Structure formats: C-alpha cells, structure tokens
Amino acid sequence: MAQNTKRSINELLVSLFNHVMDMEAKAVITEEYRDITNNDMHIIEAIGIEEPRNMSVIARRLSVTVSTLTTNMNGLERKGYIKRERSQQDKRVVYVLLTEKGRKAFYHHRDFHKKMIRAIVRDLGEEEMEVLYRCLVNLNAFLEAGTGGD
C-alpha cells in the first residue's frame, strides 16, 4: 500500500474519531438530557435494557474499575436514571437497573448509533460491508491489545 494512502487512512481515522465524539455529544446530550454527560450515556448503554447487571459486569463492559463506576452510578441514581436492587438469592449482590427515565435515555442514545450505522453502510453492497466489518474487527483487536505494535 502506498505511503500516501496509509497517511490518508490515518488522517481519516483521527478525523472520524473526533467527529463521532463531537457529533455524538451534540446529538445525544440534548436539552432533555442536559443533566448528564456523554460518558453517563455510555454507562446507561452498558447497563442495558435486557436483564439487570451487577457493577462488576458493567465495569467490565466499560473497561473501568468498579470504584470508578460507583461515583458515576451515584450521580445517575440521584438524577433518577438508575436504581439499585439487592438480589433475592444473594443479598451481597446488588443489581443496577434503568428507571423509565434511564430507558428513555438508552433508546435516545441507541437511535443516534442506528442513524450513524445507516449512514455508513448506505451505499455499500454485501461484499463491501463484509470488508468493512473485517477492517473494524482488526481495528478493534488492535485497540483491545493496546500494544501499539505492528
């Protein structure tokens, strides 16, 4: 691959990252959700709407420590986005659930991501989507490894 193409890909990735973060913050943190941050929205997403999750599972999904997450959870609970419930089977386990307000924020955030994905794949054929998917899997593996090597 030509050096200019590699440089262009790098510049595009940096630009995309910055634009996604900026656009997501503007699209997701509307007047209705001005009391929380984009980071809070990602915590709400990690809690999810399926089954209740405990703090360890949520922290793992976000790649943070439970102690880091606790501070954010306290704020989200105080603002009415989440509630905590003790397990009936094991009183030591505390589950985190979204309130109605939290579920509404979850769907609001998810809608932004759906629109973004539609925009990305709009003009792609099935084969091109497979190539894009493989590229993103490779990028994700690189980022998860955190080695920075080739």
PDB file of C-alpha atoms in Angstrom:
ATOM      1  CA  MET A   1       0.000   0.000   0.000  1.00  0.00           C
ATOM      2  CA  ALA A   2       1.363   3.408  -0.924  1.00  0.00           C
ATOM      3  CA  GLN A   3       2.644   5.607   1.895  1.00  0.00           C
ATOM      4  CA  ASN A   4       0.234   8.394   0.890  1.00  0.00           C
ATOM      5  CA  THR A   5      -2.722   6.004   1.206  1.00  0.00           C
ATOM      6  CA  LYS A   6      -1.591   4.901   4.682  1.00  0.00           C
ATOM      7  CA  ARG A   7      -1.184   8.519   5.736  1.00  0.00           C
ATOM      8  CA  SER A   8      -4.646   9.329   4.363  1.00  0.00           C
ATOM      9  CA  ILE A   9      -6.198   6.404   6.259  1.00  0.00           C
ATOM     10  CA  ASN A  10      -4.551   7.602   9.466  1.00  0.00           C
ATOM     11  CA  GLU A  11      -5.794  11.153   8.970  1.00  0.00           C
ATOM     12  CA  LEU A  12      -9.277   9.868   8.184  1.00  0.00           C
ATOM     13  CA  LEU A  13      -9.376   7.691  11.321  1.00  0.00           C
ATOM     14  CA  VAL A  14      -8.291  10.593  13.534  1.00  0.00           C
ATOM     15  CA  SER A  15     -10.856  12.863  11.919  1.00  0.00           C
ATOM     16  CA  LEU A  16     -13.616  10.247  12.223  1.00  0.00           C
ATOM     17  CA  PHE A  17     -12.883   9.654  15.903  1.00  0.00           C
ATOM     18  CA  ASN A  18     -13.037  13.376  16.667  1.00  0.00           C
ATOM     19  CA  HIS A  19     -16.192  13.901  14.609  1.00  0.00           C
ATOM     20  CA  VAL A  20     -18.009  10.915  16.118  1.00  0.00           C
ATOM     21  CA  MET A  21     -17.224  12.032  19.670  1.00  0.00           C
ATOM     22  CA  ASP A  22     -18.258  15.626  18.934  1.00  0.00           C
ATOM     23  CA  MET A  23     -21.373  14.740  16.961  1.00  0.00           C
ATOM     24  CA  GLU A  24     -22.486  12.134  19.479  1.00  0.00           C
ATOM     25  CA  ALA A  25     -22.179  14.621  22.324  1.00  0.00           C
ATOM     26  CA  LYS A  26     -24.239  17.180  20.395  1.00  0.00           C
ATOM     27  CA  ALA A  27     -26.854  14.675  19.193  1.00  0.00           C
ATOM     28  CA  VAL A  28     -27.248  12.762  22.427  1.00  0.00           C
ATOM     29  CA  ILE A  29     -26.920  15.421  25.104  1.00  0.00           C
ATOM     30  CA  THR A  30     -29.995  17.425  24.199  1.00  0.00           C
ATOM     31  CA  GLU A  31     -31.973  19.823  26.384  1.00  0.00           C
ATOM     32  CA  GLU A  32     -33.831  16.860  27.879  1.00  0.00           C
ATOM     33  CA  TYR A  33     -30.559  15.175  28.906  1.00  0.00           C
ATOM     34  CA  ARG A  34     -28.549  18.240  29.890  1.00  0.00           C
ATOM     35  CA  ASP A  35     -28.153  16.862  33.430  1.00  0.00           C
ATOM     36  CA  ILE A  36     -25.860  14.016  32.284  1.00  0.00           C
ATOM     37  CA  THR A  37     -22.721  13.642  30.200  1.00  0.00           C
ATOM     38  CA  ASN A  38     -21.901  11.619  27.115  1.00  0.00           C
ATOM     39  CA  ASN A  39     -19.939   9.319  29.434  1.00  0.00           C
ATOM     40  CA  ASP A  40     -23.113   8.830  31.506  1.00  0.00           C
ATOM     41  CA  MET A  41     -24.930   7.824  28.305  1.00  0.00           C
ATOM     42  CA  HIS A  42     -22.319   5.144  27.689  1.00  0.00           C
ATOM     43  CA  ILE A  43     -22.830   3.854  31.227  1.00  0.00           C
ATOM     44  CA  ILE A  44     -26.577   3.733  30.585  1.00  0.00           C
ATOM     45  CA  GLU A  45     -25.853   1.794  27.394  1.00  0.00           C
ATOM     46  CA  ALA A  46     -23.622  -0.656  29.300  1.00  0.00           C
ATOM     47  CA  ILE A  47     -26.369  -1.242  31.888  1.00  0.00           C
ATOM     48  CA  GLY A  48     -28.699  -2.043  29.024  1.00  0.00           C
ATOM     49  CA  ILE A  49     -32.361  -2.922  28.964  1.00  0.00           C
ATOM     50  CA  GLU A  50     -32.168  -6.711  28.959  1.00  0.00           C
ATOM     51  CA  GLU A  51     -31.598  -8.222  32.374  1.00  0.00           C
ATOM     52  CA  PRO A  52     -30.280  -6.486  35.489  1.00  0.00           C
ATOM     53  CA  ARG A  53     -26.479  -6.358  35.697  1.00  0.00           C
ATOM     54  CA  ASN A  54     -24.211  -6.091  38.694  1.00  0.00           C
ATOM     55  CA  MET A  55     -21.485  -3.473  38.996  1.00  0.00           C
ATOM     56  CA  SER A  56     -18.667  -5.878  38.057  1.00  0.00           C
ATOM     57  CA  VAL A  57     -20.314  -6.790  34.755  1.00  0.00           C
ATOM     58  CA  ILE A  58     -20.995  -3.135  33.897  1.00  0.00           C
ATOM     59  CA  ALA A  59     -17.437  -2.085  34.840  1.00  0.00           C
ATOM     60  CA  ARG A  60     -16.013  -4.879  32.666  1.00  0.00           C
ATOM     61  CA  ARG A  61     -18.162  -3.783  29.701  1.00  0.00           C
ATOM     62  CA  LEU A  62     -16.783  -0.247  30.073  1.00  0.00           C
ATOM     63  CA  SER A  63     -13.193  -1.298  30.866  1.00  0.00           C
ATOM     64  CA  VAL A  64     -13.170   0.646  34.141  1.00  0.00           C
ATOM     65  CA  THR A  65     -12.850  -0.297  37.797  1.00  0.00           C
ATOM     66  CA  VAL A  66     -15.894  -0.772  39.995  1.00  0.00           C
ATOM     67  CA  SER A  67     -14.722   2.090  42.226  1.00  0.00           C
ATOM     68  CA  THR A  68     -14.539   4.444  39.230  1.00  0.00           C
ATOM     69  CA  LEU A  69     -18.006   3.365  38.141  1.00  0.00           C
ATOM     70  CA  THR A  70     -19.509   3.804  41.625  1.00  0.00           C
ATOM     71  CA  THR A  71     -19.078   7.587  41.547  1.00  0.00           C
ATOM     72  CA  ASN A  72     -20.906   7.830  38.220  1.00  0.00           C
ATOM     73  CA  MET A  73     -23.636   5.448  39.398  1.00  0.00           C
ATOM     74  CA  ASN A  74     -24.276   7.585  42.457  1.00  0.00           C
ATOM     75  CA  GLY A  75     -24.892  10.582  40.212  1.00  0.00           C
ATOM     76  CA  LEU A  76     -27.121   8.636  37.810  1.00  0.00           C
ATOM     77  CA  GLU A  77     -29.151   7.285  40.732  1.00  0.00           C
ATOM     78  CA  ARG A  78     -29.503  10.754  42.283  1.00  0.00           C
ATOM     79  CA  LYS A  79     -30.762  12.076  38.919  1.00  0.00           C
ATOM     80  CA  GLY A  80     -33.279   9.260  38.538  1.00  0.00           C
ATOM     81  CA  TYR A  81     -31.731   7.305  35.637  1.00  0.00           C
ATOM     82  CA  ILE A  82     -30.923   4.110  37.534  1.00  0.00           C
ATOM     83  CA  LYS A  83     -31.963   2.188  40.596  1.00  0.00           C
ATOM     84  CA  ARG A  84     -30.146  -0.457  42.602  1.00  0.00           C
ATOM     85  CA  GLU A  85     -31.758  -3.628  43.880  1.00  0.00           C
ATOM     86  CA  ARG A  86     -30.370  -6.392  46.064  1.00  0.00           C
ATOM     87  CA  SER A  87     -30.538  -9.935  44.726  1.00  0.00           C
ATOM     88  CA  GLN A  88     -33.223 -12.055  46.346  1.00  0.00           C
ATOM     89  CA  GLN A  89     -30.927 -15.098  46.155  1.00  0.00           C
ATOM     90  CA  ASP A  90     -27.744 -13.449  47.469  1.00  0.00           C
ATOM     91  CA  LYS A  91     -28.168 -10.241  49.470  1.00  0.00           C
ATOM     92  CA  ARG A  92     -24.496  -9.337  48.872  1.00  0.00           C
ATOM     93  CA  VAL A  93     -25.165  -8.859  45.151  1.00  0.00           C
ATOM     94  CA  VAL A  94     -26.572  -5.530  44.007  1.00  0.00           C
ATOM     95  CA  TYR A  95     -28.089  -5.203  40.556  1.00  0.00           C
ATOM     96  CA  VAL A  96     -28.360  -1.975  38.595  1.00  0.00           C
ATOM     97  CA  LEU A  97     -31.466  -1.339  36.506  1.00  0.00           C
ATOM     98  CA  LEU A  98     -32.567   1.553  34.358  1.00  0.00           C
ATOM     99  CA  THR A  99     -35.587   3.512  35.502  1.00  0.00           C
ATOM    100  CA  GLU A 100     -38.156   4.671  32.954  1.00  0.00           C
ATOM    101  CA  LYS A 101     -36.106   7.865  32.571  1.00  0.00           C
ATOM    102  CA  GLY A 102     -32.971   5.764  32.064  1.00  0.00           C
ATOM    103  CA  ARG A 103     -34.657   3.541  29.483  1.00  0.00           C
ATOM    104  CA  LYS A 104     -35.759   6.626  27.564  1.00  0.00           C
ATOM    105  CA  ALA A 105     -32.141   7.881  27.560  1.00  0.00           C
ATOM    106  CA  PHE A 106     -30.955   4.417  26.430  1.00  0.00           C
ATOM    107  CA  TYR A 107     -33.273   4.454  23.396  1.00  0.00           C
ATOM    108  CA  HIS A 108     -32.324   8.057  22.600  1.00  0.00           C
ATOM    109  CA  HIS A 109     -28.625   7.098  22.540  1.00  0.00           C
ATOM    110  CA  ARG A 110     -29.274   3.906  20.562  1.00  0.00           C
ATOM    111  CA  ASP A 111     -31.169   5.864  17.901  1.00  0.00           C
ATOM    112  CA  PHE A 112     -28.105   8.044  17.269  1.00  0.00           C
ATOM    113  CA  HIS A 113     -25.988   4.933  16.696  1.00  0.00           C
ATOM    114  CA  LYS A 114     -28.589   3.393  14.378  1.00  0.00           C
ATOM    115  CA  LYS A 115     -28.602   6.553  12.246  1.00  0.00           C
ATOM    116  CA  MET A 116     -24.799   6.561  12.137  1.00  0.00           C
ATOM    117  CA  ILE A 117     -24.648   2.925  11.005  1.00  0.00           C
ATOM    118  CA  ARG A 118     -27.290   3.541   8.320  1.00  0.00           C
ATOM    119  CA  ALA A 119     -25.205   6.445   7.012  1.00  0.00           C
ATOM    120  CA  ILE A 120     -22.048   4.312   6.935  1.00  0.00           C
ATOM    121  CA  VAL A 121     -23.494   1.346   5.021  1.00  0.00           C
ATOM    122  CA  ARG A 122     -25.995   3.248   2.872  1.00  0.00           C
ATOM    123  CA  ASP A 123     -24.113   2.807  -0.418  1.00  0.00           C
ATOM    124  CA  LEU A 124     -22.334  -0.475   0.329  1.00  0.00           C
ATOM    125  CA  GLY A 125     -23.066  -3.836  -1.187  1.00  0.00           C
ATOM    126  CA  GLU A 126     -22.965  -7.032   0.871  1.00  0.00           C
ATOM    127  CA  GLU A 127     -19.345  -7.792  -0.062  1.00  0.00           C
ATOM    128  CA  GLU A 128     -18.215  -4.265   0.788  1.00  0.00           C
ATOM    129  CA  MET A 129     -19.969  -4.478   4.170  1.00  0.00           C
ATOM    130  CA  GLU A 130     -18.056  -7.723   4.859  1.00  0.00           C
ATOM    131  CA  VAL A 131     -14.756  -5.975   4.072  1.00  0.00           C
ATOM    132  CA  LEU A 132     -15.696  -3.032   6.273  1.00  0.00           C
ATOM    133  CA  TYR A 133     -16.648  -5.422   9.055  1.00  0.00           C
ATOM    134  CA  ARG A 134     -13.292  -7.248   8.820  1.00  0.00           C
ATOM    135  CA  CYS A 135     -11.433  -3.922   8.891  1.00  0.00           C
ATOM    136  CA  LEU A 136     -13.316  -2.847  12.011  1.00  0.00           C
ATOM    137  CA  VAL A 137     -12.683  -6.225  13.691  1.00  0.00           C
ATOM    138  CA  ASN A 138      -8.955  -5.773  13.001  1.00  0.00           C
ATOM    139  CA  LEU A 139      -9.028  -2.218  14.367  1.00  0.00           C
ATOM    140  CA  ASN A 140     -10.889  -3.360  17.462  1.00  0.00           C
ATOM    141  CA  ALA A 141      -8.400  -6.183  18.078  1.00  0.00           C
ATOM    142  CA  PHE A 142      -5.515  -3.710  17.768  1.00  0.00           C
ATOM    143  CA  LEU A 143      -7.150  -1.307  20.230  1.00  0.00           C
ATOM    144  CA  GLU A 144      -8.048  -4.062  22.698  1.00  0.00           C
ATOM    145  CA  ALA A 145      -4.500  -5.444  22.619  1.00  0.00           C
ATOM    146  CA  GLY A 146      -3.201  -1.990  23.485  1.00  0.00           C
ATOM    147  CA  THR A 147       0.291  -2.884  22.333  1.00  0.00           C
ATOM    148  CA  GLY A 148       0.721  -0.216  19.682  1.00  0.00           C
ATOM    149  CA  GLY A 149       2.961  -2.591  17.691  1.00  0.00           C
ATOM    150  CA  ASP A 150       2.608  -3.891  14.136  1.00  0.00           C
TER     151      ASP A 150
END
